[in-house]
């Protein structure tokens, strides 16, 4: 499909590009003219997504890496800067899910999820910042979750990693103020991706998953319009829920129970 090319000349790295939100975001940037580097662990999936984009005439480059391992995350960023001479936008859309409730969890499960969902983005971001701060421009996009603002009774590694990523994003935005490097925090509700395929959600408007392409559109829009935050979908209802939860955690918890916002896992 012909697009506007509004990200032409941009070098964009998407981590978590083999599936879901990351895949949709990488495809959207590539189709808008960006030189897009797709990263995740599954080399075969990255190759076939990049190949499909290239066959449509867009620029897409697979670079497999496991970003829970610091050396691999840093090698990815180094390769991008050496190959393309710059890095304009980094999208951290990496995510795994643990399966046990907090009362049944093994600390090792929590550590594993933290390494991927929190330290993966931290390793990529800190390395990318060296290049971005040198150039005095760039955008870091961190895909957290509404669950990085209010826990929804899901497994502890996932919830804690999302709260940690929200804190990291909030801190970064403030520390980077005035440097030319911007930060976008992305806080989706349920999104129709493999990550939540085992979750049994109630049939209600509040928990209806949206397509990952809708999140990708919001991410590109936020980057283009200098937005600090994306809450999607239903930002007004979510903000009311979050405000009530801040005023009274018990009221927030009541909403989670009353509308079964967690579903069953
Ligand atoms: N789906 C939802 O309802 C929802 C809601 C709110 C927020 N989110 C957030 O959105 C982000 C993307 O999730 P998604 O829903 O799109 O899930 P997804 O379809 O399962 O995608 C997750 C991506 O992360 C990659 N990944 C996992 N571990 C990795 C590692 N160690 N190194 C590099 N890449 C790794 C996966 O690829 P490989 O397996 O090939 O490595 C995959 O590309 C996550 O941060 C998630 O928390 C999702």
XYZ file of N, CA and C and ligand atoms in Angstrom:
843
model
N 0.843 -1.196 0.000
C 0.000 0.000 0.000
C 0.887 1.260 0.000
N 0.560 2.256 -0.805
C 1.378 3.481 -0.832
C 1.181 4.274 0.464
N 2.273 4.726 1.071
C 2.204 5.500 2.313
C 2.864 6.851 2.104
N 2.850 7.661 3.181
C 3.356 9.024 3.056
C 4.881 9.112 3.121
N 5.530 8.057 3.608
C 6.987 8.100 3.769
C 7.405 9.068 4.856
N 6.550 9.235 5.877
C 6.853 10.261 6.899
C 8.031 9.900 7.783
N 8.487 8.634 7.755
C 9.688 8.288 8.523
C 10.868 7.948 7.612
N 10.814 8.450 6.396
C 11.916 8.236 5.448
C 13.210 8.808 6.053
N 14.295 8.093 5.832
C 15.622 8.484 6.352
C 15.808 8.142 7.839
N 14.746 7.753 8.539
C 14.923 7.391 9.954
C 15.453 5.961 10.048
N 16.335 5.737 11.035
C 16.782 4.376 11.333
C 16.073 3.943 12.618
N 15.272 2.893 12.488
C 14.410 2.474 13.601
C 14.752 1.029 13.989
N 14.955 0.790 15.264
C 15.164 -0.570 15.758
C 13.941 -0.985 16.554
N 13.368 -2.124 16.216
C 12.244 -2.640 17.004
C 12.660 -3.957 17.639
N 12.674 -3.994 18.956
C 13.000 -5.223 19.682
C 11.681 -5.888 20.073
N 11.562 -7.174 19.708
C 10.283 -7.877 19.874
C 9.517 -7.854 18.568
N 10.271 -7.771 17.461
C 9.638 -7.559 16.140
C 9.172 -8.845 15.478
N 9.366 -9.996 16.141
C 8.946 -11.251 15.481
C 7.462 -11.526 15.680
N 6.784 -10.729 16.510
C 5.399 -11.072 16.848
C 4.659 -9.854 17.419
N 3.346 -9.911 17.356
C 2.481 -8.990 18.089
C 2.705 -7.507 17.821
N 2.786 -6.741 18.894
C 2.886 -5.280 18.807
C 4.189 -4.872 18.107
N 5.281 -5.551 18.444
C 6.573 -5.218 17.829
C 6.559 -5.465 16.330
N 5.977 -6.585 15.927
C 5.908 -6.903 14.497
C 5.087 -5.832 13.773
N 3.918 -5.526 14.330
C 3.041 -4.525 13.683
C 3.731 -3.160 13.627
N 4.493 -2.828 14.675
C 5.171 -1.526 14.724
C 6.328 -1.480 13.724
N 7.082 -2.573 13.649
C 8.181 -2.628 12.677
C 7.623 -2.512 11.259
N 6.540 -3.219 10.988
C 5.939 -3.156 9.643
C 5.458 -1.737 9.336
N 4.856 -1.095 10.335
C 4.327 0.251 10.114
C 5.466 1.250 9.842
N 6.547 1.174 10.616
C 7.679 2.091 10.383
C 8.300 1.828 9.008
N 8.474 0.553 8.691
C 9.089 0.211 7.411
C 8.232 0.734 6.255
N 6.930 0.541 6.371
C 6.028 0.997 5.288
C 5.936 2.517 5.211
N 6.366 3.203 6.280
C 6.401 4.671 6.246
C 7.779 5.174 5.841
N 8.609 4.275 5.310
C 9.873 4.713 4.721
C 11.099 4.537 5.586
N 10.936 4.091 6.860
C 12.104 3.975 7.744
C 12.966 2.779 7.362
N 14.271 2.929 7.585
C 15.164 1.771 7.501
C 14.985 1.052 8.839
N 14.317 -0.092 8.788
C 13.858 -0.722 10.029
C 14.627 -2.001 10.325
N 15.166 -2.073 11.536
C 15.895 -3.264 11.972
C 14.972 -4.036 12.912
N 14.755 -5.302 12.570
C 13.844 -6.131 13.355
C 14.652 -7.088 14.216
N 14.407 -7.052 15.522
C 15.139 -7.955 16.406
C 14.201 -8.736 17.326
N 14.630 -9.927 17.667
C 13.959 -10.846 18.606
C 14.830 -12.089 18.592
N 14.408 -13.165 19.286
C 15.245 -14.380 19.276
C 15.009 -15.230 18.037
N 13.778 -15.230 17.502
C 13.424 -16.169 16.408
C 13.899 -15.655 15.053
N 15.082 -16.123 14.649
C 15.686 -15.642 13.400
C 14.797 -15.918 12.194
N 14.172 -17.098 12.161
C 13.358 -17.463 10.989
C 12.152 -16.530 10.826
N 11.504 -16.211 11.953
C 10.337 -15.310 11.873
C 10.766 -13.914 11.411
N 11.873 -13.436 11.957
C 12.352 -12.096 11.571
C 12.662 -12.054 10.083
N 13.320 -13.118 9.628
C 13.717 -13.174 8.211
C 12.475 -13.126 7.320
N 11.435 -13.897 7.680
C 10.271 -13.929 6.778
C 9.480 -12.607 6.831
N 9.437 -11.939 7.983
C 8.741 -10.635 8.053
C 9.516 -9.601 7.216
N 10.855 -9.610 7.399
C 11.687 -8.642 6.658
C 11.609 -8.904 5.158
N 11.603 -10.194 4.794
C 11.551 -10.551 3.374
C 10.247 -10.046 2.750
N 9.148 -10.227 3.466
C 7.841 -9.777 2.949
C 7.850 -8.253 2.758
N 8.448 -7.540 3.716
C 8.501 -6.065 3.595
C 9.370 -5.656 2.399
N 10.513 -6.338 2.263
C 11.405 -5.998 1.148
C 10.734 -6.280 -0.192
N 9.909 -7.353 -0.223
C 9.234 -7.679 -1.494
C 8.192 -6.608 -1.850
N 7.746 -5.848 -0.839
C 6.824 -4.736 -1.121
C 7.592 -3.452 -1.464
N 8.915 -3.532 -1.381
C 9.728 -2.362 -1.736
C 10.190 -1.534 -0.551
N 10.015 -2.075 0.679
C 10.426 -1.311 1.868
C 11.743 -1.839 2.416
N 12.359 -1.049 3.314
C 13.647 -1.451 3.883
C 13.451 -2.135 5.231
N 13.925 -3.357 5.352
C 13.785 -4.089 6.615
C 14.957 -5.051 6.752
N 15.572 -5.070 7.940
C 16.782 -5.858 8.161
C 16.614 -6.679 9.445
N 16.659 -7.999 9.334
C 16.569 -8.814 10.555
C 17.906 -8.855 11.290
N 17.869 -8.795 12.603
C 19.090 -8.978 13.403
C 18.678 -9.715 14.685
N 18.812 -11.057 14.688
C 18.381 -11.821 15.866
C 19.224 -11.509 17.089
N 18.563 -11.392 18.242
C 19.323 -11.284 19.486
C 18.415 -11.566 20.668
N 19.056 -12.048 21.736
C 18.324 -12.289 22.980
C 18.692 -11.126 23.905
N 17.790 -10.163 24.042
C 18.163 -8.934 24.764
C 18.177 -9.105 26.286
N 17.794 -10.301 26.765
C 17.931 -10.523 28.210
C 19.408 -10.726 28.562
N 20.234 -10.931 27.534
C 21.683 -11.072 27.735
C 22.337 -9.753 27.309
N 22.941 -9.099 28.271
C 23.452 -7.736 28.036
C 24.345 -7.635 26.798
N 25.267 -8.589 26.624
C 26.193 -8.515 25.479
C 25.433 -8.555 24.162
N 24.378 -9.374 24.102
C 23.625 -9.487 22.839
C 22.835 -8.213 22.565
N 22.273 -7.626 23.620
C 21.514 -6.377 23.454
C 22.454 -5.278 22.946
N 23.638 -5.210 23.551
C 24.589 -4.148 23.170
C 25.156 -4.381 21.768
N 25.322 -5.669 21.420
C 25.832 -5.983 20.072
C 24.828 -5.540 19.014
N 23.549 -5.713 19.308
C 22.494 -5.273 18.378
C 22.616 -3.767 18.107
N 22.716 -2.994 19.185
C 22.767 -1.537 19.024
C 24.063 -1.123 18.322
N 25.175 -1.761 18.712
C 26.459 -1.455 18.053
C 26.377 -1.722 16.555
N 25.794 -2.879 16.202
C 25.695 -3.254 14.782
C 24.882 -2.207 14.017
N 23.805 -1.750 14.604
C 22.946 -0.771 13.924
C 23.720 0.526 13.688
N 24.396 1.000 14.723
C 25.113 2.281 14.595
C 26.256 2.150 13.589
N 26.975 1.013 13.653
C 28.089 0.831 12.703
C 27.580 0.693 11.267
N 26.451 -0.013 11.105
C 25.960 -0.294 9.746
C 25.266 0.909 9.129
N 24.479 1.619 9.923
C 23.657 2.705 9.365
C 24.169 4.099 9.739
N 25.156 4.134 10.619
C 25.755 5.414 10.995
C 24.939 6.204 12.002
N 23.798 5.684 12.418
C 22.960 6.393 13.391
C 21.870 5.457 13.922
N 21.122 5.952 14.896
C 19.944 5.222 15.412
C 18.958 6.307 15.861
N 17.848 6.418 15.181
C 16.912 7.517 15.486
C 15.822 7.121 16.478
N 15.305 5.898 16.318
C 14.182 5.486 17.168
C 14.417 4.050 17.641
N 14.297 3.848 18.946
C 14.374 2.495 19.512
C 13.025 2.155 20.112
N 12.430 1.046 19.656
C 11.159 0.591 20.235
C 11.420 -0.693 21.022
N 11.199 -0.650 22.324
C 11.336 -1.833 23.164
C 9.966 -2.469 23.339
N 9.695 -3.518 22.554
C 8.396 -4.189 22.647
C 8.603 -5.667 22.952
N 9.508 -5.910 23.884
C 9.870 -7.280 24.208
C 9.038 -7.724 25.407
N 8.596 -8.971 25.368
C 7.800 -9.408 26.511
C 7.627 -10.908 26.595
N 7.772 -11.441 27.824
C 7.362 -12.816 28.117
C 6.488 -12.762 29.366
N 5.837 -13.881 29.626
C 4.828 -13.933 30.683
C 5.160 -15.116 31.580
N 5.133 -14.972 32.908
C 5.290 -16.149 33.762
C 3.905 -16.751 34.017
N 3.885 -17.945 34.605
C 2.586 -18.619 34.650
C 2.045 -18.861 36.061
N 2.873 -18.594 37.089
C 2.387 -18.900 38.442
C 1.990 -17.643 39.198
N 0.969 -17.805 40.067
C 0.549 -16.687 40.910
C 1.651 -16.338 41.909
N 1.558 -15.141 42.477
C 2.640 -14.698 43.364
C 2.821 -15.638 44.549
N 1.732 -16.196 45.069
C 1.854 -17.078 46.241
C 2.442 -18.438 45.874
N 2.492 -18.757 44.579
C 3.035 -20.059 44.154
C 4.357 -19.904 43.405
N 4.809 -18.669 43.233
C 5.944 -18.408 42.335
C 7.270 -18.847 42.932
N 8.167 -19.219 42.038
C 9.551 -19.453 42.409
C 10.302 -18.153 42.064
N 11.185 -17.689 42.933
C 11.915 -16.452 42.616
C 12.607 -16.495 41.249
N 13.024 -17.700 40.823
C 13.727 -17.810 39.524
C 12.810 -17.401 38.368
N 11.496 -17.685 38.488
C 10.553 -17.288 37.425
C 10.526 -15.760 37.312
N 10.507 -15.122 38.481
C 10.425 -13.654 38.497
C 11.705 -13.062 37.917
N 12.843 -13.661 38.293
C 14.126 -13.166 37.769
C 14.174 -13.269 36.245
N 13.683 -14.395 35.724
C 13.751 -14.604 34.276
C 12.921 -13.553 33.539
N 11.726 -13.292 34.040
C 10.862 -12.322 33.361
C 11.444 -10.908 33.502
N 11.991 -10.607 34.672
C 12.612 -9.286 34.854
C 13.779 -9.095 33.883
N 14.570 -10.160 33.692
C 15.723 -10.045 32.782
C 15.264 -9.691 31.368
N 14.163 -10.293 30.935
C 13.693 -10.037 29.571
C 12.907 -8.730 29.488
N 11.871 -8.606 30.315
C 10.918 -7.489 30.148
C 11.443 -6.159 30.675
N 12.333 -6.220 31.660
C 12.876 -4.975 32.220
C 14.327 -4.753 31.789
N 15.208 -5.724 32.076
C 16.619 -5.474 31.767
C 16.881 -5.449 30.262
N 16.116 -6.220 29.473
C 16.286 -6.155 28.007
C 16.152 -4.716 27.523
N 15.015 -4.050 27.790
C 14.876 -2.643 27.399
C 15.929 -1.719 28.028
N 16.320 -2.017 29.278
C 17.343 -1.170 29.926
C 18.677 -1.285 29.168
N 19.097 -2.524 28.858
C 20.372 -2.697 28.149
C 20.339 -1.974 26.792
N 19.248 -2.174 26.053
C 19.166 -1.548 24.712
C 19.134 -0.029 24.832
N 18.347 0.461 25.787
C 18.180 1.913 25.926
C 19.488 2.593 26.318
N 20.171 2.044 27.329
C 21.390 2.716 27.801
C 22.458 2.749 26.708
N 22.515 1.671 25.912
C 23.487 1.650 24.814
C 23.063 2.636 23.711
N 21.774 2.634 23.365
C 21.283 3.526 22.295
C 21.439 4.988 22.690
N 21.288 5.265 23.987
C 21.385 6.663 24.442
C 22.750 7.268 24.164
N 23.789 6.430 24.199
C 25.133 6.960 23.948
C 25.161 7.614 22.563
N 24.579 6.930 21.581
C 24.551 7.462 20.218
C 23.591 8.657 20.124
N 22.413 8.519 20.717
C 21.396 9.576 20.609
C 21.853 10.875 21.290
N 22.469 10.749 22.449
C 22.905 11.962 23.162
C 24.043 12.653 22.426
N 24.894 11.845 21.778
C 25.980 12.412 20.973
C 25.391 13.274 19.846
N 24.299 12.753 19.236
C 23.682 13.466 18.113
C 22.692 14.535 18.577
N 22.282 14.464 19.859
C 21.295 15.423 20.381
C 19.904 15.212 19.810
N 19.603 13.950 19.411
C 18.236 13.651 18.973
C 17.999 12.141 19.028
N 16.729 11.793 19.086
C 16.364 10.375 19.119
C 15.108 10.186 19.947
N 14.497 9.017 19.768
C 13.287 8.692 20.536
C 13.396 7.252 21.055
N 13.104 7.089 22.336
C 13.023 5.760 22.950
C 11.541 5.483 23.211
N 11.050 4.367 22.714
C 9.649 3.984 22.962
C 9.659 2.720 23.816
N 9.096 2.808 25.010
C 9.037 1.637 25.876
C 7.602 1.140 25.973
N 7.382 -0.090 25.507
C 6.034 -0.659 25.614
C 5.917 -1.325 26.987
N 5.243 -0.621 27.884
C 4.972 -1.177 29.220
C 3.585 -1.801 29.159
N 2.676 -1.386 30.028
C 1.320 -1.950 30.056
C 0.514 -1.125 31.053
N -0.801 -1.173 30.927
C -1.628 -0.569 31.987
C -1.259 -1.231 33.303
N -0.814 -2.500 33.175
C -0.411 -3.226 34.368
C 0.902 -2.744 34.961
N 1.552 -1.820 34.276
C 2.707 -1.147 34.864
C 2.264 0.071 35.654
N 0.940 0.254 35.778
C 0.405 1.372 36.578
C -0.552 0.864 37.652
N -1.208 -0.239 37.406
C -2.081 -0.866 38.413
C -2.072 -2.374 38.167
N -1.699 -3.152 39.194
C -1.624 -4.609 39.020
C -3.014 -5.187 38.786
N -3.061 -6.174 37.888
C -4.345 -6.822 37.593
C -4.323 -8.298 37.992
N -3.711 -8.623 39.094
C -3.701 -10.018 39.569
C -3.191 -10.990 38.512
N -2.094 -10.627 37.869
C -1.438 -11.529 36.933
C -0.121 -11.988 37.556
N 0.670 -12.834 36.876
C 1.881 -13.362 37.519
C 2.881 -12.263 37.901
N 3.618 -12.514 38.995
C 4.437 -11.450 39.596
C 5.580 -10.943 38.722
N 6.225 -11.845 37.977
C 7.336 -11.388 37.129
C 6.828 -10.370 36.132
N 5.701 -10.682 35.531
C 5.153 -9.789 34.505
C 4.778 -8.429 35.119
N 3.998 -8.462 36.184
C 3.522 -7.205 36.783
C 4.706 -6.357 37.274
N 5.644 -7.007 37.973
C 6.784 -6.239 38.523
C 7.654 -5.685 37.409
N 7.846 -6.463 36.344
C 8.688 -5.974 35.239
C 8.038 -4.768 34.571
N 6.711 -4.762 34.516
C 6.014 -3.640 33.875
C 6.057 -2.387 34.761
N 5.904 -2.571 36.077
C 6.055 -1.420 36.980
C 7.480 -0.863 36.895
N 8.469 -1.761 36.838
C 9.862 -1.305 36.758
C 10.090 -0.535 35.452
N 9.527 -1.029 34.362
C 9.728 -0.349 33.072
C 9.014 1.012 33.061
N 7.862 1.079 33.719
C 7.165 2.368 33.826
C 8.022 3.372 34.598
N 8.617 2.924 35.685
C 9.465 3.814 36.496
C 10.684 4.268 35.708
N 11.298 3.340 35.004
C 12.478 3.652 34.194
C 12.113 4.700 33.134
N 10.954 4.523 32.520
C 10.499 5.426 31.457
C 10.223 6.824 32.017
N 9.570 6.868 33.163
C 9.235 8.149 33.801
C 10.505 8.916 34.188
N 11.465 8.174 34.733
C 12.732 8.776 35.144
C 13.511 9.286 33.932
N 13.584 8.431 32.897
C 14.320 8.810 31.685
C 13.782 10.093 31.079
N 12.438 10.158 30.966
C 11.822 11.328 30.327
C 12.259 12.614 31.038
N 12.312 12.554 32.365
C 12.684 13.745 33.128
C 14.171 14.052 32.999
N 14.997 13.000 33.090
C 16.437 13.240 33.020
C 16.865 13.706 31.624
N 16.127 13.268 30.608
C 16.532 13.614 29.233
C 15.939 14.943 28.770
N 15.146 15.567 29.629
C 14.516 16.832 29.241
C 15.579 17.838 28.771
N 15.356 18.401 27.601
C 16.282 19.422 27.100
C 17.461 18.872 26.316
N 17.573 17.532 26.224
C 18.731 16.959 25.504
C 18.446 16.740 24.025
N 17.168 16.799 23.640
C 16.801 16.471 22.259
C 16.362 15.016 22.115
N 16.624 14.215 23.136
C 16.187 12.812 23.101
C 14.871 12.707 23.867
N 13.901 12.073 23.236
C 12.571 11.992 23.845
C 12.229 10.551 24.231
N 11.248 10.429 25.108
C 10.831 9.113 25.586
C 9.312 9.010 25.487
N 8.843 7.885 24.947
C 7.401 7.637 24.869
C 7.093 6.369 25.676
N 6.201 6.482 26.630
C 5.734 5.302 27.386
C 4.432 4.816 26.768
N 4.346 3.514 26.507
C 3.139 2.962 25.876
C 2.469 2.009 26.872
N 1.178 2.250 27.115
C 0.448 1.515 28.152
C -0.813 0.890 27.567
N -0.660 -0.258 26.890
C -1.855 -0.887 26.309
C -2.645 -1.679 27.344
N -3.947 -1.805 27.070
C -4.766 -2.808 27.768
C -4.516 -4.130 27.061
N -5.558 -4.936 26.890
C -5.344 -6.237 26.240
C -5.210 -6.080 24.724
N -4.219 -6.786 24.182
C -3.939 -6.733 22.749
C -3.889 -8.178 22.241
N -4.491 -8.371 21.087
C -4.623 -9.721 20.553
C -3.287 -10.247 20.010
N -2.477 -10.826 20.880
C -1.164 -11.344 20.472
C -0.940 -12.691 21.171
N 0.074 -13.435 20.750
C 0.353 -14.728 21.409
C 0.605 -14.602 22.919
N 1.067 -13.432 23.372
C 1.377 -13.252 24.801
C 0.190 -13.583 25.704
N -1.013 -13.246 25.251
C -2.179 -13.437 26.135
C -3.082 -14.581 25.648
N -2.560 -15.444 24.774
C -3.483 -16.421 24.171
C -4.040 -17.419 25.182
N -3.313 -17.635 26.313
C -3.825 -18.602 27.310
C -4.744 -17.944 28.336
N -4.846 -16.627 28.273
C -5.660 -15.894 29.253
C -7.136 -16.014 28.868
N -7.980 -16.370 29.846
C -9.427 -16.419 29.556
C -10.043 -15.129 30.078
N -10.475 -14.283 29.134
C -10.973 -12.960 29.505
C -12.494 -12.923 29.449
N -13.135 -12.152 30.342
C -14.594 -12.031 30.267
C -15.003 -11.297 28.992
N -16.207 -11.571 28.554
C -16.693 -10.946 27.327
C -17.242 -9.557 27.677
N -16.360 -8.570 27.780
C -16.827 -7.226 28.134
C -16.002 -6.189 27.380
N -16.556 -4.985 27.301
C -15.875 -3.916 26.575
C -14.515 -3.600 27.225
N -14.496 -3.656 28.567
C -13.275 -3.271 29.291
C -12.108 -4.218 29.020
N -12.394 -5.463 28.671
C -11.307 -6.427 28.509
C -11.189 -6.949 27.066
N -11.897 -6.317 26.160
C -11.852 -6.801 24.763
C -10.480 -6.470 24.149
N -9.746 -7.486 23.678
C -8.430 -7.179 23.107
C -8.534 -6.422 21.787
N -7.598 -5.533 21.583
C -7.540 -4.776 20.327
C -6.451 -5.387 19.434
N -6.505 -5.135 18.126
C -5.445 -5.670 17.259
C -4.110 -4.940 17.483
N -2.986 -5.654 17.334
C -1.677 -5.004 17.544
C -1.440 -3.838 16.582
N -2.061 -3.904 15.408
C -1.875 -2.814 14.427
C -2.399 -1.489 14.978
N -3.428 -1.559 15.840
C -3.979 -0.322 16.428
C -2.947 0.321 17.370
N -2.196 -0.521 18.069
C -1.148 0.007 18.962
C -0.023 0.604 18.110
N 0.302 -0.074 17.019
C 1.375 0.423 16.141
C 1.019 1.817 15.600
N -0.207 2.007 15.179
C -0.636 3.321 14.665
C -0.449 4.382 15.760
N -0.836 4.032 16.986
C -0.721 4.990 18.102
C 0.745 5.295 18.414
N 1.614 4.299 18.271
C 3.047 4.517 18.550
C 3.636 5.486 17.518
N 3.357 5.265 16.247
C 3.903 6.157 15.206
C 3.380 7.581 15.400
N 2.097 7.673 15.760
C 1.483 8.977 15.985
C 2.155 9.699 17.178
N 2.420 8.940 18.242
C 3.043 9.536 19.436
C 4.456 10.014 19.137
N 5.188 9.221 18.354
C 6.563 9.615 18.000
C 6.513 10.891 17.163
N 5.609 10.915 16.207
C 5.527 12.066 15.305
C 5.073 13.335 16.030
N 4.132 13.172 16.981
C 3.552 14.354 17.645
C 4.163 14.660 19.005
N 5.311 14.071 19.287
C 6.012 14.351 20.556
C 5.171 14.052 21.784
N 4.390 12.988 21.758
C 3.598 12.660 22.949
C 4.473 11.910 23.949
N 4.211 12.135 25.230
C 4.997 11.453 26.259
C 4.428 10.067 26.548
N 3.132 9.890 26.243
C 2.476 8.679 26.730
C 1.354 8.252 25.794
N 1.195 6.941 25.654
C 0.058 6.396 24.913
C -0.670 5.434 25.846
N -1.954 5.714 26.102
C -2.791 4.744 26.830
C -3.837 4.295 25.831
N -3.915 2.977 25.600
C -4.772 2.501 24.520
C -5.375 1.137 24.872
N -6.643 0.816 24.607
C -7.655 1.751 24.121
C -8.302 2.462 25.322
N -9.364 3.155 25.098
C -10.186 3.807 26.134
C -9.374 4.631 27.137
N -8.565 5.593 26.676
C -7.706 6.321 27.620
C -8.483 7.034 28.731
N -9.685 7.541 28.424
C -10.407 8.283 29.466
C -10.832 7.341 30.590
N -11.462 6.208 30.234
C -11.898 5.271 31.290
C -10.693 4.766 32.080
N -9.591 4.488 31.374
C -8.411 3.974 32.069
C -7.872 5.027 33.042
N -7.861 6.293 32.601
C -7.333 7.349 33.486
C -8.226 7.511 34.726
N -9.554 7.380 34.557
C -10.464 7.459 35.715
C -10.151 6.293 36.666
N -10.019 5.090 36.077
C -9.711 3.902 36.884
C -8.386 4.081 37.636
N -7.367 4.597 36.942
C -6.053 4.763 37.579
C -6.102 5.841 38.666
N -6.876 6.909 38.400
C -6.979 7.976 39.402
C -7.684 7.452 40.658
N -8.780 6.709 40.454
C -9.492 6.136 41.608
C -8.583 5.176 42.372
N -7.799 4.404 41.627
C -6.890 3.444 42.267
C -5.811 4.155 43.077
N -5.399 5.344 42.585
C -4.388 6.112 43.330
C -5.008 6.701 44.599
N -6.248 7.204 44.439
C -6.909 7.794 45.606
C -7.197 6.726 46.655
N -7.622 5.555 46.188
C -7.914 4.472 47.123
C -7.591 3.124 46.476
N -6.505 2.486 46.871
C -6.176 1.169 46.319
C -7.333 0.177 46.478
N -8.083 0.294 47.601
C -9.190 -0.657 47.804
C -10.269 -0.494 46.747
N -10.533 0.758 46.342
C -11.531 0.982 45.289
C -11.005 0.409 43.966
N -9.724 0.653 43.671
C -9.133 0.091 42.457
C -9.248 -1.426 42.451
N -8.938 -2.051 43.602
C -9.017 -3.514 43.699
C -10.460 -3.982 43.468
N -11.411 -3.205 44.017
C -12.831 -3.571 43.847
C -13.201 -3.590 42.350
N -12.726 -2.578 41.619
C -12.996 -2.547 40.160
C -12.416 -3.788 39.486
N -11.191 -4.163 39.870
C -10.540 -5.329 39.251
C -11.397 -6.581 39.487
N -11.912 -6.719 40.771
C -12.739 -7.904 41.078
C -14.099 -7.817 40.396
N -14.758 -6.653 40.515
C -16.137 -6.486 40.034
C -16.241 -6.747 38.524
N -15.269 -6.254 37.776
C -15.318 -6.410 36.310
C -14.383 -7.509 35.812
N -13.857 -8.284 36.736
C -12.930 -9.385 36.407
C -11.903 -8.923 35.372
N -11.251 -7.800 35.666
C -10.314 -7.208 34.699
C -9.092 -8.104 34.463
N -8.832 -9.041 35.392
C -7.681 -9.925 35.230
C -7.968 -11.112 34.326
N -9.234 -11.531 34.242
C -9.527 -12.794 33.577
C -8.902 -13.939 34.389
N -8.774 -15.110 33.773
C -8.202 -16.283 34.466
C -6.997 -16.772 33.685
N -5.927 -17.163 34.439
C -4.769 -17.730 33.725
C -4.363 -19.061 34.328
N -0.691 -8.486 24.447
C -1.128 -7.723 25.416
O -2.282 -7.827 25.851
C -0.229 -6.640 25.984
C -0.820 -5.686 26.829
C -0.008 -4.697 27.377
C 1.345 -4.664 27.091
N 1.879 -5.612 26.276
C 3.323 -5.537 26.035
O 3.611 -5.476 24.665
C 4.933 -5.955 24.432
C 4.880 -6.907 23.258
O 4.083 -8.027 23.615
P 3.094 -8.719 22.588
O 1.754 -8.709 23.190
O 3.288 -8.167 21.252
O 3.616 -10.225 22.717
P 4.262 -11.235 21.677
O 3.441 -11.282 20.438
O 4.464 -12.491 22.426
O 5.668 -10.554 21.331
C 6.717 -10.552 22.254
C 8.001 -10.306 21.491
O 9.097 -10.303 22.410
C 10.146 -11.102 21.839
N 11.034 -11.594 22.886
C 10.721 -12.360 23.969
N 11.820 -12.599 24.687
C 12.856 -11.990 24.058
C 14.240 -11.872 24.326
N 14.811 -12.440 25.410
N 15.013 -11.154 23.462
C 14.478 -10.581 22.359
N 13.154 -10.648 22.069
C 12.362 -11.354 22.904
C 9.391 -12.208 21.122
O 10.173 -12.821 20.112
P 11.027 -14.150 20.266
O 10.219 -15.130 21.019
O 11.280 -14.494 18.845
O 12.262 -13.748 20.970
C 8.288 -11.385 20.467
O 8.773 -10.789 19.289
C 5.383 -6.614 25.724
O 6.223 -5.736 26.425
C 4.084 -6.782 26.498
O 4.283 -6.786 27.875
C 1.139 -6.589 25.703
